[in-house]
PDB file of C-alpha atoms in Angstrom:
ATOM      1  CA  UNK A   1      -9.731  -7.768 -54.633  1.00  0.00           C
ATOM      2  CA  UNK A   2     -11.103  -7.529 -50.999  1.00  0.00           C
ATOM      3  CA  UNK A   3     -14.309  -5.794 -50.390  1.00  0.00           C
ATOM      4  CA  UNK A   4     -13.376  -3.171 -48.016  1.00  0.00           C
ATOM      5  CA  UNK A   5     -17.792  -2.178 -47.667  1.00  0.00           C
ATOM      6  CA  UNK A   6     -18.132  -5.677 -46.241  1.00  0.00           C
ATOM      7  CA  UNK A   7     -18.932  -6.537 -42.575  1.00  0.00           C
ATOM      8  CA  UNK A   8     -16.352  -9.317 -42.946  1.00  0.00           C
ATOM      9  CA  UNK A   9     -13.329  -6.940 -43.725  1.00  0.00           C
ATOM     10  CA  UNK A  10     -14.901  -4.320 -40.473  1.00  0.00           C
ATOM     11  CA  UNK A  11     -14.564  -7.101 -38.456  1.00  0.00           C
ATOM     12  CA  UNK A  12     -11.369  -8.554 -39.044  1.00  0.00           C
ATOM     13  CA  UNK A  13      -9.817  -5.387 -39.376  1.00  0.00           C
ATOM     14  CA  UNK A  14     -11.173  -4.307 -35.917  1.00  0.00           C
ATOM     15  CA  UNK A  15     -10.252  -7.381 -34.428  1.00  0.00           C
ATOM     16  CA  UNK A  16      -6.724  -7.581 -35.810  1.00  0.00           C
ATOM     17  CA  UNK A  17      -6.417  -3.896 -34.399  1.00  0.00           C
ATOM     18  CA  UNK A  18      -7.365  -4.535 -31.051  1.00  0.00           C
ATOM     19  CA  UNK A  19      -5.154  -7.425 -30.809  1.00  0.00           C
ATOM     20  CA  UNK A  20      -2.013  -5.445 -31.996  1.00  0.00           C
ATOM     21  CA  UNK A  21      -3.123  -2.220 -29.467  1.00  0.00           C
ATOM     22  CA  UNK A  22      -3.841  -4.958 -26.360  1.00  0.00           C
ATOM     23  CA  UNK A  23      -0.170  -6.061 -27.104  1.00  0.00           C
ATOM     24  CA  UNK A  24       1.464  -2.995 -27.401  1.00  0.00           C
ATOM     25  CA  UNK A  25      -0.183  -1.761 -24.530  1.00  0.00           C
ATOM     26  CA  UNK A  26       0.298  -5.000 -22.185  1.00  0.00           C
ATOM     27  CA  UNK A  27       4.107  -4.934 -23.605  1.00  0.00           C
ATOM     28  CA  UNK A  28       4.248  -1.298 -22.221  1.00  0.00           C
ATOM     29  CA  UNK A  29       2.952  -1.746 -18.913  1.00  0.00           C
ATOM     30  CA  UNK A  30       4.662  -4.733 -18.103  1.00  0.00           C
ATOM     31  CA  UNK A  31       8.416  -3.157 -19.183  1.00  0.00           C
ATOM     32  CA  UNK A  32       7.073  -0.229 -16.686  1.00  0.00           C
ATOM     33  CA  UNK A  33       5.934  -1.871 -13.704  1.00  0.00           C
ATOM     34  CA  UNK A  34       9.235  -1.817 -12.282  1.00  0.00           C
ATOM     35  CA  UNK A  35       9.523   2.349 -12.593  1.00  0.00           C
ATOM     36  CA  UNK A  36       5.739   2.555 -11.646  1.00  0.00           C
ATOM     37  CA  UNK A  37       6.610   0.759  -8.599  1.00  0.00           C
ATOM     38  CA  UNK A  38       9.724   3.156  -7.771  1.00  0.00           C
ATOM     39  CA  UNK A  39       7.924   6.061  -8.722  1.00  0.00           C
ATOM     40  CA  UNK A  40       5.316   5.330  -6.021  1.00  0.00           C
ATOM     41  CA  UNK A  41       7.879   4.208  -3.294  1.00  0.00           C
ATOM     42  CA  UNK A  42       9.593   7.942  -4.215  1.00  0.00           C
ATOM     43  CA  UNK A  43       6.153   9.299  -3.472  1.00  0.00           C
ATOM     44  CA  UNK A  44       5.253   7.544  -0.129  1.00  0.00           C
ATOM     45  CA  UNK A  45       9.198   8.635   0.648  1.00  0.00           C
ATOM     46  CA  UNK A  46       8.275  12.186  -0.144  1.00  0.00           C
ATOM     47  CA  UNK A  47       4.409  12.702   1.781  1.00  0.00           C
ATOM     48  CA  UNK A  48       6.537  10.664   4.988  1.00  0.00           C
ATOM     49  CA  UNK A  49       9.254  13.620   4.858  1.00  0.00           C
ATOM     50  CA  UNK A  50       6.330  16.237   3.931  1.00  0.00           C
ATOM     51  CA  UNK A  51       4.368  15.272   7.403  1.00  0.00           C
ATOM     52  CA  UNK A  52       7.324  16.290   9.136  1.00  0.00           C
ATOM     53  CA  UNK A  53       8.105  19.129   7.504  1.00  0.00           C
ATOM     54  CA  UNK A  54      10.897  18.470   5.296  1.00  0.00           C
ATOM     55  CA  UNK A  55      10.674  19.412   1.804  1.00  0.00           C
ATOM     56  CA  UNK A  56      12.720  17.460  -0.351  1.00  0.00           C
ATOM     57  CA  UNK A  57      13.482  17.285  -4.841  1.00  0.00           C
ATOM     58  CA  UNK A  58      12.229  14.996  -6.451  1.00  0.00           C
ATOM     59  CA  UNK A  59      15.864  13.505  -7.224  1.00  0.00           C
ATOM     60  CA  UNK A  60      16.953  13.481  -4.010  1.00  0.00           C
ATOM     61  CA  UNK A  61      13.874  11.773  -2.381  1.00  0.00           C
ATOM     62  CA  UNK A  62      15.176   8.380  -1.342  1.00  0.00           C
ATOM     63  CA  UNK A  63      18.884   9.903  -0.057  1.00  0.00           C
ATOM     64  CA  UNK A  64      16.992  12.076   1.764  1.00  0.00           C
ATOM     65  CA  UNK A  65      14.781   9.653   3.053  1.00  0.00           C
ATOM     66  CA  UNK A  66      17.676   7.541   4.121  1.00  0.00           C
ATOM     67  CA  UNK A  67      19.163  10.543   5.858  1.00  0.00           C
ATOM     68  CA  UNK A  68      16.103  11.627   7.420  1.00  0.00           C
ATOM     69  CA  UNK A  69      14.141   8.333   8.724  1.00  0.00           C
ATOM     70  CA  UNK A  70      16.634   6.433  10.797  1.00  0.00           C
ATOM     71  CA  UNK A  71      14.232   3.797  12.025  1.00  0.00           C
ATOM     72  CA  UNK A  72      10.829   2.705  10.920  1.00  0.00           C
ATOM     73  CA  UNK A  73       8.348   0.126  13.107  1.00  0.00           C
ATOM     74  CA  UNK A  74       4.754  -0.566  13.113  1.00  0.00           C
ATOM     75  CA  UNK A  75       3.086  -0.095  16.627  1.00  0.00           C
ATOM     76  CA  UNK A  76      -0.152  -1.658  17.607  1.00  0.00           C
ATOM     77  CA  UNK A  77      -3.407  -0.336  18.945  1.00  0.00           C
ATOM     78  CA  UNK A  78      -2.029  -0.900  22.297  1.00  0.00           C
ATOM     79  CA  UNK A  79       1.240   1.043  21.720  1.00  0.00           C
ATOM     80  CA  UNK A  80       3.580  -1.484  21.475  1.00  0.00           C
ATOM     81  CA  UNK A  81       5.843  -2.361  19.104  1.00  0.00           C
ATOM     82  CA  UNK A  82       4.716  -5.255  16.326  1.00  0.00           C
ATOM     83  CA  UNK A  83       7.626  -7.402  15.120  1.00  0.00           C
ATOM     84  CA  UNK A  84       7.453  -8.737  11.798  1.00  0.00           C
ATOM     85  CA  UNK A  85       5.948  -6.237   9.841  1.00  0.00           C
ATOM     86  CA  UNK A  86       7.694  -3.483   7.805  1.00  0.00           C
ATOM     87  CA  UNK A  87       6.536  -0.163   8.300  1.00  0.00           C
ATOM     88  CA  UNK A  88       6.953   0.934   4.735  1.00  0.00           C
ATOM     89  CA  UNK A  89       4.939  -1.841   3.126  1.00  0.00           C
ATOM     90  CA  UNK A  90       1.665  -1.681   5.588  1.00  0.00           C
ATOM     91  CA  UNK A  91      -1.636  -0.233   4.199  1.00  0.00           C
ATOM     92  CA  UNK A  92      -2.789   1.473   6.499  1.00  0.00           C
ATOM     93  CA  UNK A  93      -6.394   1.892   5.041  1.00  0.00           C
ATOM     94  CA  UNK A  94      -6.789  -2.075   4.646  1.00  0.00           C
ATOM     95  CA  UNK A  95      -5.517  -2.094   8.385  1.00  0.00           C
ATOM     96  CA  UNK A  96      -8.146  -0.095   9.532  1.00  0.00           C
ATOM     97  CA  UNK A  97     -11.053  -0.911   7.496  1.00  0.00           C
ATOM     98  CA  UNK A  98     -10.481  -4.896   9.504  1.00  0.00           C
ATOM     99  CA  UNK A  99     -12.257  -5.762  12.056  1.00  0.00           C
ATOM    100  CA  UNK A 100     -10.367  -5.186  15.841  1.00  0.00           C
ATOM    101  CA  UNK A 101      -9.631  -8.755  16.247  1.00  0.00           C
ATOM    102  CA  UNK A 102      -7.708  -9.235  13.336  1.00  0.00           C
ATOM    103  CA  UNK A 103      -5.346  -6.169  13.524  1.00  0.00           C
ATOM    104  CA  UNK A 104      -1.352  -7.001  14.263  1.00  0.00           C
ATOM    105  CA  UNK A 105      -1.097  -7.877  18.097  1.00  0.00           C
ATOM    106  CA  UNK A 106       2.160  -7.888  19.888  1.00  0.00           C
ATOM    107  CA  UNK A 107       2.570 -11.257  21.560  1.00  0.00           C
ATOM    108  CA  UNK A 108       3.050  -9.942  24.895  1.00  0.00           C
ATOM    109  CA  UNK A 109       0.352 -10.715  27.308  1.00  0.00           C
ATOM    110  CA  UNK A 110      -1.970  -8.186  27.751  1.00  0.00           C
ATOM    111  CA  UNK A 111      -2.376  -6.174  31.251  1.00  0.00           C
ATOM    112  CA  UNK A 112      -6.291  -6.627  31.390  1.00  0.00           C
ATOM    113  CA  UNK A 113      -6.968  -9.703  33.453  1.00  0.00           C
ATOM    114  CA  UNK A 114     -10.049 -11.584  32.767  1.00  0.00           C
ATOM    115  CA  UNK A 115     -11.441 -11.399  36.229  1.00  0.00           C
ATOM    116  CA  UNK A 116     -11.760  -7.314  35.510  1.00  0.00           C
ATOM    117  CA  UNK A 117     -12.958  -7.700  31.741  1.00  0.00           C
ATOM    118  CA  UNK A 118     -15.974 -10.500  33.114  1.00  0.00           C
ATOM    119  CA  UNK A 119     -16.967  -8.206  35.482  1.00  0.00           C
ATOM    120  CA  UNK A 120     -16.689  -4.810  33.389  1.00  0.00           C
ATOM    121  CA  UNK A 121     -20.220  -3.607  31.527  1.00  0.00           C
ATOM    122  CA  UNK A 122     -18.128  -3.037  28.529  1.00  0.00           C
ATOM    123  CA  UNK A 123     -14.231  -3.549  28.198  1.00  0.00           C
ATOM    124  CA  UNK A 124     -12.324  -0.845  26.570  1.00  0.00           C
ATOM    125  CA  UNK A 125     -11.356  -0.952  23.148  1.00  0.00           C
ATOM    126  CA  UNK A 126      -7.965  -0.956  23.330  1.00  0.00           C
ATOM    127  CA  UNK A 127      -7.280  -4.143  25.816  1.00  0.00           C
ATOM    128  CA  UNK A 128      -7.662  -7.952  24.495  1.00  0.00           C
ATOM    129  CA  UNK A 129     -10.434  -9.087  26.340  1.00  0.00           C
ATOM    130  CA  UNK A 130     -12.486  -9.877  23.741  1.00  0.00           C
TER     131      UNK A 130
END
């Protein structure tokens, strides 16, 4: 018969728990991830139709969305229009928390010539002659 007072048994025990929980609990998340991931598109859907004042169910978020938001683009610092990027997907706090050079540019030539930026005390923020 085992000694269930031992340190042995306490150990084992507690070890063959946690391994059972941590798979159980891995299994769950990873069969989730998929609604998780909806669920927080749904929610982005529903604070973009909140800012402009549309108030929406929570069944009918992503038709409304669709019915709502006809076009979606990212625009620079500049104002212009960044291909390549989808709106939805951008993180806007990890865009802003980089430094200026290394935010989306547009690939059009900017309207600041160097001759104005060398001779400017300090260009302004928003042109590319840095």
């Amino acid at each position: 018969m085992i000694n269930k007072q031992s340190n042995a048994y306490t150990i084992i025990y507690i070890t063959v728990m946690v391994v059972i929980v941590g798979a159980a609990l891995a299994f769950t998340a990873m069969s989730l991830k998929d609604r998780q991931l909806e669920n927080a598109d749904a929610d982005k859907m529903k604070q973009i139709l909140q800012s402009v004042h549309i108030t929406t169910e929570r069944s009918t978020v992503v038709e409304d969305f669709q019915k709502y938001i006809t076009s979606a683009f990212v625009i620079n610092d500049r104002g212009e229009t960044v291909d390549g990027q989808d709106a939805f997907t951008v993180n806007v706090a990890a865009e802003a928390k980089k430094p200026y050079g290394e935010r989306p540019r547009s690939p059009r030539p900017s309207v600041c010539s160097r001759y104005m930026c060398a001779r400017s005390p300090m260009p302004a923020p928003n042109t590319s002659c840095l």
